[in-house]
Coordinates of C-alpha atoms and ligand atoms in Angstrom, one line a residue:
X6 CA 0.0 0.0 0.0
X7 CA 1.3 3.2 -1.5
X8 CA 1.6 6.0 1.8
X9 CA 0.8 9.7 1.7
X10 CA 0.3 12.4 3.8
X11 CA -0.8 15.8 4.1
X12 CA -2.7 18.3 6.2
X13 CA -6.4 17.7 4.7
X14 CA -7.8 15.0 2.7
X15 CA -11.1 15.7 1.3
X16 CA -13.5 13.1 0.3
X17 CA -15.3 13.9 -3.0
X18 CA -14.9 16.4 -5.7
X19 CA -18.4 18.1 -5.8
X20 CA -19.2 21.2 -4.9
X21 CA -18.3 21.0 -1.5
X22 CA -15.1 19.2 -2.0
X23 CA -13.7 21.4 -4.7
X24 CA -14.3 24.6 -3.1
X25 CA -13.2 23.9 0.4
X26 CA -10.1 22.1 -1.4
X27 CA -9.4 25.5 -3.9
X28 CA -9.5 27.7 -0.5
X29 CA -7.9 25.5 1.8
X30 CA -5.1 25.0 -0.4
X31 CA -4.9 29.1 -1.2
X32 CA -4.5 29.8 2.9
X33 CA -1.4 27.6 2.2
X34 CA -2.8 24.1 3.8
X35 CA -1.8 20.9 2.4
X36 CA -4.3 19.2 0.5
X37 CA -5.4 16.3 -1.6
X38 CA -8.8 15.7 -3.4
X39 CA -10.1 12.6 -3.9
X40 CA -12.8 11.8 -6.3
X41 CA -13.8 8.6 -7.2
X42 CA -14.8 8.6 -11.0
X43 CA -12.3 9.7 -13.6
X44 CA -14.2 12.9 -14.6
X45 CA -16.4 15.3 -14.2
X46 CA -18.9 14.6 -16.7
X47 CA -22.0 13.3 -15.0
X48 CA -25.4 14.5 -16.2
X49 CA -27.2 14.3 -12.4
X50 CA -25.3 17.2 -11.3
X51 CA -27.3 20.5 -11.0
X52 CA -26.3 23.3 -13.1
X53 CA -27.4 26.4 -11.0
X54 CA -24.5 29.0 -10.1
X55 CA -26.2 30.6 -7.6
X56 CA -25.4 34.7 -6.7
X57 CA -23.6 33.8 -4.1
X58 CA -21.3 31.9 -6.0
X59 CA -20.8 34.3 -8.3
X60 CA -20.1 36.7 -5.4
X61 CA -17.3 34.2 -4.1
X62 CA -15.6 34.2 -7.4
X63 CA -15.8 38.1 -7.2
X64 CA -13.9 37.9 -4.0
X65 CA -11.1 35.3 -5.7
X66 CA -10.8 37.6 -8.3
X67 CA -11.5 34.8 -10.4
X68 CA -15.0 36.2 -12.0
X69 CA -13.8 37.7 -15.2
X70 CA -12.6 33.9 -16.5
X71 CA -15.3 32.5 -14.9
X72 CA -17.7 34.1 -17.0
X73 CA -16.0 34.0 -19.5
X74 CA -17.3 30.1 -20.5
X75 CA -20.5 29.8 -22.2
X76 CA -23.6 30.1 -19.4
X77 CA -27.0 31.4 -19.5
X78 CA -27.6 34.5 -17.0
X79 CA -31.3 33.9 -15.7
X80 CA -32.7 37.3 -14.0
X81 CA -36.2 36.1 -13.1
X82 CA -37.6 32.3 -12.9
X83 CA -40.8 31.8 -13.5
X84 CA -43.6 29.3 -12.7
X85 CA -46.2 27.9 -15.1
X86 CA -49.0 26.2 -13.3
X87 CA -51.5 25.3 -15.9
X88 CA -52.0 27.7 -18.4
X89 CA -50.9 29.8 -16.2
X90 CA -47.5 31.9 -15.8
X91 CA -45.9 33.2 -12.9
X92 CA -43.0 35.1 -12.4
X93 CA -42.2 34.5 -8.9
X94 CA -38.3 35.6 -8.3
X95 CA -36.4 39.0 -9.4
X96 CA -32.2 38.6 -9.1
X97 CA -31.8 42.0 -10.2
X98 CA -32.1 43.7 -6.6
X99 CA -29.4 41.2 -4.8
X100 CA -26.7 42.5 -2.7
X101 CA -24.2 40.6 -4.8
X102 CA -22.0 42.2 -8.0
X103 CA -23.8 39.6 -10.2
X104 CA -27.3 40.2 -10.3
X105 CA -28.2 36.7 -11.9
X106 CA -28.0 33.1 -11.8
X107 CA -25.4 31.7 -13.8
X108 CA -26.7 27.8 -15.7
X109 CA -23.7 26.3 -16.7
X110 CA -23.5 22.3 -16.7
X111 CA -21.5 21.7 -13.0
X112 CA -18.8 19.8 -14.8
X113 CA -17.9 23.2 -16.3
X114 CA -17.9 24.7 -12.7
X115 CA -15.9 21.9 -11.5
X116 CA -13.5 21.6 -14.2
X117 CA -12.5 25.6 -14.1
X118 CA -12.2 24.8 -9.6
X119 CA -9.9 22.3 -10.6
X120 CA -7.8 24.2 -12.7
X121 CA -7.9 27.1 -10.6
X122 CA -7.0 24.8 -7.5
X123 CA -4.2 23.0 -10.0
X124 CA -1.9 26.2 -10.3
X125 CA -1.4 25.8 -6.6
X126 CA 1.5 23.8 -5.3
X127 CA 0.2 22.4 -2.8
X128 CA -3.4 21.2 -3.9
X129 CA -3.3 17.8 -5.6
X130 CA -6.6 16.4 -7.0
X131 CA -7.0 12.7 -7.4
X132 CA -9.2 11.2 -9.9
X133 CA -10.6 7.4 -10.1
X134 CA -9.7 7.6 -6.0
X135 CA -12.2 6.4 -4.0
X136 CA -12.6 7.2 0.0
X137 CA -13.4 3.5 1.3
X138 CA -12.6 3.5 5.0
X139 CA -11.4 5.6 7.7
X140 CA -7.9 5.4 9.5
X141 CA -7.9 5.9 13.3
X142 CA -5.4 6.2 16.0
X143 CA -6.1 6.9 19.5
X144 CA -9.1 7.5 19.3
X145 CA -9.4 10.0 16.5
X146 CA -9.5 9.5 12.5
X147 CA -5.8 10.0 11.2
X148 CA -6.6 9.6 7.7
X149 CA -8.2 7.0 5.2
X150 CA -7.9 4.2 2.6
X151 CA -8.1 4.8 -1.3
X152 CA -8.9 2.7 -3.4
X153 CA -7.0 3.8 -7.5
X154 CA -7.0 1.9 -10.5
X155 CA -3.0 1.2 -9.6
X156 CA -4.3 0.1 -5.8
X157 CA -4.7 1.5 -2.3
X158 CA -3.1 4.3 -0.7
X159 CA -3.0 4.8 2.8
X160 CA -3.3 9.0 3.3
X161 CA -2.5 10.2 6.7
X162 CA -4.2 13.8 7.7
X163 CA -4.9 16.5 10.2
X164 CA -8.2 16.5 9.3
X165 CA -10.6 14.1 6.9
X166 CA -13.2 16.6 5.4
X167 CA -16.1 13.9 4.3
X168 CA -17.8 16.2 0.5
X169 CA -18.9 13.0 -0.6
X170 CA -22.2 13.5 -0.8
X171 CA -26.1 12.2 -0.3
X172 CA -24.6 8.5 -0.5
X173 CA -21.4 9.4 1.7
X174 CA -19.0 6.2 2.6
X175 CA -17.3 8.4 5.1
X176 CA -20.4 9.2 6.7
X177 CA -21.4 5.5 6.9
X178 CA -17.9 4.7 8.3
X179 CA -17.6 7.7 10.6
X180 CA -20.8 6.2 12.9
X181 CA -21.9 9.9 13.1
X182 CA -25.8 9.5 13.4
X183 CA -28.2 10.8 11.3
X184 CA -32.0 12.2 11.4
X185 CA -34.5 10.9 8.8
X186 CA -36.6 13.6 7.6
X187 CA -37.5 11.8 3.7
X188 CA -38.9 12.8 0.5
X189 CA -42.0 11.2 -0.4
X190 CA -41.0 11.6 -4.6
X191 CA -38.0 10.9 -6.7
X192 CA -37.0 12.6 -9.8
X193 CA -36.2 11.2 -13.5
X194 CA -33.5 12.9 -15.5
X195 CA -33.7 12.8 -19.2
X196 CA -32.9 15.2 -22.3
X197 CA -35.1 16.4 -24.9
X198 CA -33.3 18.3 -27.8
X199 CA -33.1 22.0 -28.0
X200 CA -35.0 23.9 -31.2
X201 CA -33.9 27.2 -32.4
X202 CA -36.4 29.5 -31.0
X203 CA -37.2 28.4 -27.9
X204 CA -36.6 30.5 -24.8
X205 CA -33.2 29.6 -22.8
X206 CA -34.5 30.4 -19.3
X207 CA -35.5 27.6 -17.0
X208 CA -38.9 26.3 -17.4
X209 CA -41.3 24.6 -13.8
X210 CA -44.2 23.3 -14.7
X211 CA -47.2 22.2 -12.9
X212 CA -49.8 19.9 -15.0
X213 CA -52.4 17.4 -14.4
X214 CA -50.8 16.0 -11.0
X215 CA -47.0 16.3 -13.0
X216 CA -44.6 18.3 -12.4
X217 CA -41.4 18.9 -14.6
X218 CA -38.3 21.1 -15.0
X219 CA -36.1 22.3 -18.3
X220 CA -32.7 23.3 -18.4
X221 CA -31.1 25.4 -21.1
X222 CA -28.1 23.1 -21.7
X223 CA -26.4 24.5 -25.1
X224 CA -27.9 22.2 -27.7
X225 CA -30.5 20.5 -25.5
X226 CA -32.9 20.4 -22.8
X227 CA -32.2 18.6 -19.6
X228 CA -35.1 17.6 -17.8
X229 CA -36.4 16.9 -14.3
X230 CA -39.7 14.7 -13.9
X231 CA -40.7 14.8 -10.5
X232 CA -42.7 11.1 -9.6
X233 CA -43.7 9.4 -6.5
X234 CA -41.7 7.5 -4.4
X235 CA -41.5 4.1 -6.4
X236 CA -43.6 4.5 -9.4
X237 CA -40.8 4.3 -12.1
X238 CA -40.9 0.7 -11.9
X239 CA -44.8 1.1 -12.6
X240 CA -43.8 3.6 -15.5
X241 CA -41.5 1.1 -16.9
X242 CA -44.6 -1.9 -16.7
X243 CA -46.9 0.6 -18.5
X244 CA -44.5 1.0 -21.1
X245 CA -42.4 3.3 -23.6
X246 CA -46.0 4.5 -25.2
X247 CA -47.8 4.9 -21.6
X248 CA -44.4 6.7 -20.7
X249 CA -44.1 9.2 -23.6
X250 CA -47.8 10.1 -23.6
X251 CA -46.9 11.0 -19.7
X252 CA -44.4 13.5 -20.5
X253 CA -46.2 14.7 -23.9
X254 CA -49.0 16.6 -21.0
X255 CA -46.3 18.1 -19.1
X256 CA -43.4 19.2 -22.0
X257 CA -45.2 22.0 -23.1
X258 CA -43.5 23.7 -26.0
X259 CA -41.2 20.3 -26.6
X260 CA -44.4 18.5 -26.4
X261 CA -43.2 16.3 -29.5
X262 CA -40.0 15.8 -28.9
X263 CA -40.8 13.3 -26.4
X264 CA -40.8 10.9 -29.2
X265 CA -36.5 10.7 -29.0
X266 CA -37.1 9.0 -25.8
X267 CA -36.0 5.4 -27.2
X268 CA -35.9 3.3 -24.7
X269 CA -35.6 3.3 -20.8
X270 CA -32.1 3.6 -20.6
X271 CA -32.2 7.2 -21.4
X272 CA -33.6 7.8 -18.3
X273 CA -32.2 8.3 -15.5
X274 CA -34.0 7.3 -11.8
X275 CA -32.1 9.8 -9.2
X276 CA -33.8 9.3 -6.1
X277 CA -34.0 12.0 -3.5
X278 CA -33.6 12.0 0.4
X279 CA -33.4 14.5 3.2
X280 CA -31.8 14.0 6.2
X281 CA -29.0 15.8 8.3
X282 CA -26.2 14.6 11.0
X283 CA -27.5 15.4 14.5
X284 CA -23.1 15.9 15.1
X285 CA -21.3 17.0 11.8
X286 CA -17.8 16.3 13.1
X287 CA -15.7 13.6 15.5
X288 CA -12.0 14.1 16.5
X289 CA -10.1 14.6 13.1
X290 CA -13.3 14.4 10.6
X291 CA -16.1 17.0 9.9
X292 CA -18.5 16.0 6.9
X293 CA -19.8 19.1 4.7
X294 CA -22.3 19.4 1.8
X295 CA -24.8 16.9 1.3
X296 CA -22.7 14.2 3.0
X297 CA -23.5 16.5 6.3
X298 CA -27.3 17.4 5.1
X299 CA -28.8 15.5 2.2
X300 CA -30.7 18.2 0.1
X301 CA -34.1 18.3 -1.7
X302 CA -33.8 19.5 -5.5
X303 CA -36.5 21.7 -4.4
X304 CA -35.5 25.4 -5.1
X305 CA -32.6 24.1 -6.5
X306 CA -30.3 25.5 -3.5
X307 CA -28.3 22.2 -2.5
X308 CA -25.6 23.6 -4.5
X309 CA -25.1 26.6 -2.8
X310 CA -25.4 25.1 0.9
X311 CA -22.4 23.1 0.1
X312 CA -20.6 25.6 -1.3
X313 CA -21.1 27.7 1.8
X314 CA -20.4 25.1 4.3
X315 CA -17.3 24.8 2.1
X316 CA -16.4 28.3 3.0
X317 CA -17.1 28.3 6.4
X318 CA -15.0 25.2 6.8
X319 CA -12.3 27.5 5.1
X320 CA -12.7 30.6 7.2
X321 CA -13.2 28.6 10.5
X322 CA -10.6 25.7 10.1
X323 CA -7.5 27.0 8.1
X324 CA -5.8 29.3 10.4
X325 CA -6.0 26.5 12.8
X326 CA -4.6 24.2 10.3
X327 CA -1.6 26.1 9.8
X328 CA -0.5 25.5 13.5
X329 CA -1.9 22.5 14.8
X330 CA -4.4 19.5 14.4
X331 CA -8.0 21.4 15.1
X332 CA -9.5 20.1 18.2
X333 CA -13.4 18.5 18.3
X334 CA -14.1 22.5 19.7
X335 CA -12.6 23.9 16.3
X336 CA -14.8 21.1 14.0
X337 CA -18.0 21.8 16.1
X338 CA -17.8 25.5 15.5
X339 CA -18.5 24.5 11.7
X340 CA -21.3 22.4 12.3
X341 CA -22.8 25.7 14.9
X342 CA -22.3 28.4 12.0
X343 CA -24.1 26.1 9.3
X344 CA -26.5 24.2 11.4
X345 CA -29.2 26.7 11.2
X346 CA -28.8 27.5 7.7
X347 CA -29.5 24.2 6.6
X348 CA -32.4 23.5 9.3
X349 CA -34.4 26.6 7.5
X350 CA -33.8 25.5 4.0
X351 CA -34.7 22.1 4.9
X352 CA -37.8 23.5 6.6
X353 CA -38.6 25.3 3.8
X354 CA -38.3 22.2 1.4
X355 CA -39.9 19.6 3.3
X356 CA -43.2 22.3 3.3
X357 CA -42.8 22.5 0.1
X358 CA -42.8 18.8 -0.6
X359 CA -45.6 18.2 1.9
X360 CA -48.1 21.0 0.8
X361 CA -48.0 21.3 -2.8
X362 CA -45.9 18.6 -4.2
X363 CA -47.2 15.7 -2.6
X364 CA -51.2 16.3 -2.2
X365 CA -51.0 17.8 -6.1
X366 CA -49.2 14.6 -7.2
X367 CA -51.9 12.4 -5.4
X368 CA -55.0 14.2 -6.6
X369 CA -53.6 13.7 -9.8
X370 CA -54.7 17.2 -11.0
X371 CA -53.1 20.5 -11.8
X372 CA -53.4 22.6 -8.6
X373 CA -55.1 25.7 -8.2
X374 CA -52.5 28.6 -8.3
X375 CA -52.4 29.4 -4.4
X376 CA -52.6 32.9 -3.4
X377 CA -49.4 34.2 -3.1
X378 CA -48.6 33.7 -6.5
X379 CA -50.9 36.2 -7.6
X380 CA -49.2 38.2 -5.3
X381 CA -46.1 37.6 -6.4
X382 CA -47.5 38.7 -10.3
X383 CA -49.5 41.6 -9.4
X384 CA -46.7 43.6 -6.5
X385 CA -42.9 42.4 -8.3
X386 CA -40.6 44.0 -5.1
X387 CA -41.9 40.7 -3.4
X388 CA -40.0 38.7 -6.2
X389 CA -36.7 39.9 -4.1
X390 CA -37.4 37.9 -1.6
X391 CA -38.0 34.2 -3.2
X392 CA -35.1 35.0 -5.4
X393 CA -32.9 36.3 -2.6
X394 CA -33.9 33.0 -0.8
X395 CA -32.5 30.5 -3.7
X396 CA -29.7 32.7 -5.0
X397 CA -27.5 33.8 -1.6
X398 CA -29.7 31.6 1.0
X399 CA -29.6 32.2 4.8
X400 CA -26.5 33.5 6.4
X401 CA -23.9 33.8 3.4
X402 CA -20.2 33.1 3.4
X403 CA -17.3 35.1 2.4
X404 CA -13.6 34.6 1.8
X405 CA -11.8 35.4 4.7
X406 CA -8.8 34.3 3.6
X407 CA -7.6 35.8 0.5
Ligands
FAD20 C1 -32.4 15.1 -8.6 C2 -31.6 16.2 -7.9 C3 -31.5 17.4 -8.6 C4 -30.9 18.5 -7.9 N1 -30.8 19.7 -8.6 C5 -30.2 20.7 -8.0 C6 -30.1 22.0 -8.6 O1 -30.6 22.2 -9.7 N2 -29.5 23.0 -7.9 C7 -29.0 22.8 -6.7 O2 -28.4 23.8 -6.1 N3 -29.1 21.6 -6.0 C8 -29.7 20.6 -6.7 N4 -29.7 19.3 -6.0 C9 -29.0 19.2 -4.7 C10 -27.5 19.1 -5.0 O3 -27.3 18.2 -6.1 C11 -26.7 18.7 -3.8 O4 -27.2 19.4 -2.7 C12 -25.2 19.1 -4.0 O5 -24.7 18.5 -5.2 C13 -24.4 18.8 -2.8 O6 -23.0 19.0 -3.2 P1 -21.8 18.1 -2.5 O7 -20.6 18.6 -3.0 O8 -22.1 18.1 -1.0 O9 -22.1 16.6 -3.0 P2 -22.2 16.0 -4.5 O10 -22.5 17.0 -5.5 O11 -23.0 14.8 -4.4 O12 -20.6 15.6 -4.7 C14 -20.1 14.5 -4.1 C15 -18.9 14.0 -4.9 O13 -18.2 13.0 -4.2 C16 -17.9 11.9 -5.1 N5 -17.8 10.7 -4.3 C17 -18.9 10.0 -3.7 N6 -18.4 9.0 -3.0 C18 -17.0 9.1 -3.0 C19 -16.0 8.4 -2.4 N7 -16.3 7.3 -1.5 N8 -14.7 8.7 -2.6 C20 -14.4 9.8 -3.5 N9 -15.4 10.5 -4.1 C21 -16.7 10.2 -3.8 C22 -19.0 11.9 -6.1 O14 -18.7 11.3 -7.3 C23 -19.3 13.4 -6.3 O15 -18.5 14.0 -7.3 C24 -30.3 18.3 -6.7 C25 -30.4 17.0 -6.0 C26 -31.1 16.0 -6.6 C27 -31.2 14.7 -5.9

């Protein structure tokens, strides 16, 4: 077994895992990446660049080349329920430089974070690595065991930071203990192609009991079908036909494209949970992102509450690094700054999923536009808020170390 070590070794090259690597490794920590497949080319990643993001790459100075790859800015998101449209969130009054939300396909994000990170000496990234146990000694993790196409390494750390996500290993290792709180739906992922002359920004639509979101992706449409809990299998006994004529009522505009749909296998089953760690961190481990808090797609914010606990692990944890091994007080002061940030997103997805997702999926029927959408419509300063909500979320991070 091939040994390493270093100051940090980080679990998963997500969101988390790449941005807490990138700023760790700028405060001058030593710090390896490890992320199991051999790119970053996965289509279940969601594309939203959120404000705050955009504001953190402001504050690397790292915005102008940022931008500069091809992305869709999105000022307003809308909501069609019906025949009905909504617009229900306004970037344009954020107290962020960017006033949009950036779509670009997360591989893109991650890809430019690993370059960025690359030019730093002491940031290595490992690919086709994958986190499969912990190391401990005396009573505290001292590293962990990776498993690479040319066999194990054994990588001893100050710290294990465990950014590998809803399905983390580290997690499951680590015996931290988790609290249920579910999803009662999964989501289907699937592409329909891209005409000239249809709009780029991100289409949510509510119809007949379905519910289903577009992306702009470039050259085609990637798409979210929200189900229950369970019923692909069903889907799949119906049939391709039964399947197709499903998404033909809820495509809208792409309503007969659903016809490139040529078999199952070009759809994808991702299935959803929600839960959170009651304790984020044991002596010499702290788990971040989703691996930490398993996030709803709903609002699409999951993104954006890794990459802030990313930062906060950053601010809180690297001038520790650089003189000692943090103690269980240092970990724990992560977990208090994000704890309640993730309790009110969660809060504010699981009420989502309970009131109009699940009894609107159930009754089989489009629902009846509840008030505050027409409130949204008819006064537009409310849009701030929703849009503030989903593009910088509750309590944002900045850079403290430059
Ligand atoms: C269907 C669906 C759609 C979503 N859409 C959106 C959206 O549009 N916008 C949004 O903001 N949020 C969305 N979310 C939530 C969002 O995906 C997550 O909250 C977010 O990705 C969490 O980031 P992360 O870095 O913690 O974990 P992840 O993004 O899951 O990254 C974990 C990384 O670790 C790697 N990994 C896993 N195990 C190991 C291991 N043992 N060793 C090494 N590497 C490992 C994985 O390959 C992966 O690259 C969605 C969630 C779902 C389920």
């Amino acid at each position: 077994m091939e040994m390493l070590n270093t100051h940090v070794v980080i679990a998963g090259g997500g969101p988390a895992g790449m941005i807490a690597g990138l700023l760790l490794a700028r405060a001058g920590i030593d710090v390896i990446v490890l992320e199991k497949h051999k790119d970053f080319l996965r289509d279940f990643r969601g594309d939203t660049i959120h404000p705050s993001t955009l504001e953190l790459m402001v504050e690397l100075g790292l915005i102008a080349r940022f931008l500069a790859r091809p992305h869709t800015e999105v000022r307003e998101i809308t909501v069609e329920v019906g025949k009905e449209v909504f617009p229900v969130g306004d970037f344009t009054h954020l107290p962020t430089q960017c006033k949009f939300m950036a779509l670009m396909p997360q591989w893109d994000f991650l890809d430019f974070i690993s370059k960025e990170a690359r030019k730093l000496p002491n940031f290595l990234l490992m690919m086709e690595a994958e986190a499969t146990d912990l190391l401990a000694k005396r009573g505290r993790i001292a590293g962990l065991i990776a498993k690479t196409p040319e066999g194990l390494y054994e990588i001893r750390s100050r710290l294990v930071i465990g950014a590998d996500g809803r399905h983390s290993t580290i997690r499951a290792k680590s015996n931290l203990k988790s609290k249920e709180i579910g999803a009662p739906f999964d989501v289907l992922w699937l592409r329909l192609p891209f005409v000239q002359g249809d709009p780029v920004e991100p289409v949510a639509r509510f119809q007949g009991g379905d519910f289903f979101i577009m992306l702009y992706r470039g050259d085609y449409w990637q798409c979210a079908f929200v189900i229950p809990k369970g019923a692909f299998n069903m889907m799949k006994a119906e049939g391709l036909t039964g399947f197709r004529a499903r998404l033909r009522t809820v495509a809208g505009f792409a309503r007969e494209r659903v016809e490139t749909i040529q078999s199952f296998d070009d759809v994808r089953l991702l299935t959803v949970k929600v839960d959170r760690l009651t304790r984020w961190a044991r002596r010499g481990l702290i788990c971040i992102g989703d691996a930490a808090h398993a996030m709803s797609p709903v609002g699409g914010v999951g993104v954006n509450l890794a990459i802030q606990d990313a930062v906060a692990t950053a601010n809180i944890l690297a001038p520790v690094l650089l003189k000692h091994t943090p103690r269980l007080s240092d970990l724990n002061k992560v977990q208090k700054r994000r704890q309640w940030p993730t309790e009110i997103t969660q809060w504010f997805q699981v009420q989502a999923q309970k009131r109009v997702l699940t009894p609107n999926m159930r009754a089989r029927q489009t629902p009846k536009p509840p008030w505050i959408l027409y409130a949204l419509r008819r006064w537009p300063w409310l849009r701030r808020w929703p849009a503030r909500f989903v593009g910088v979320g509750a309590r944002p991070e900045h850079v403290e170390i430059r």
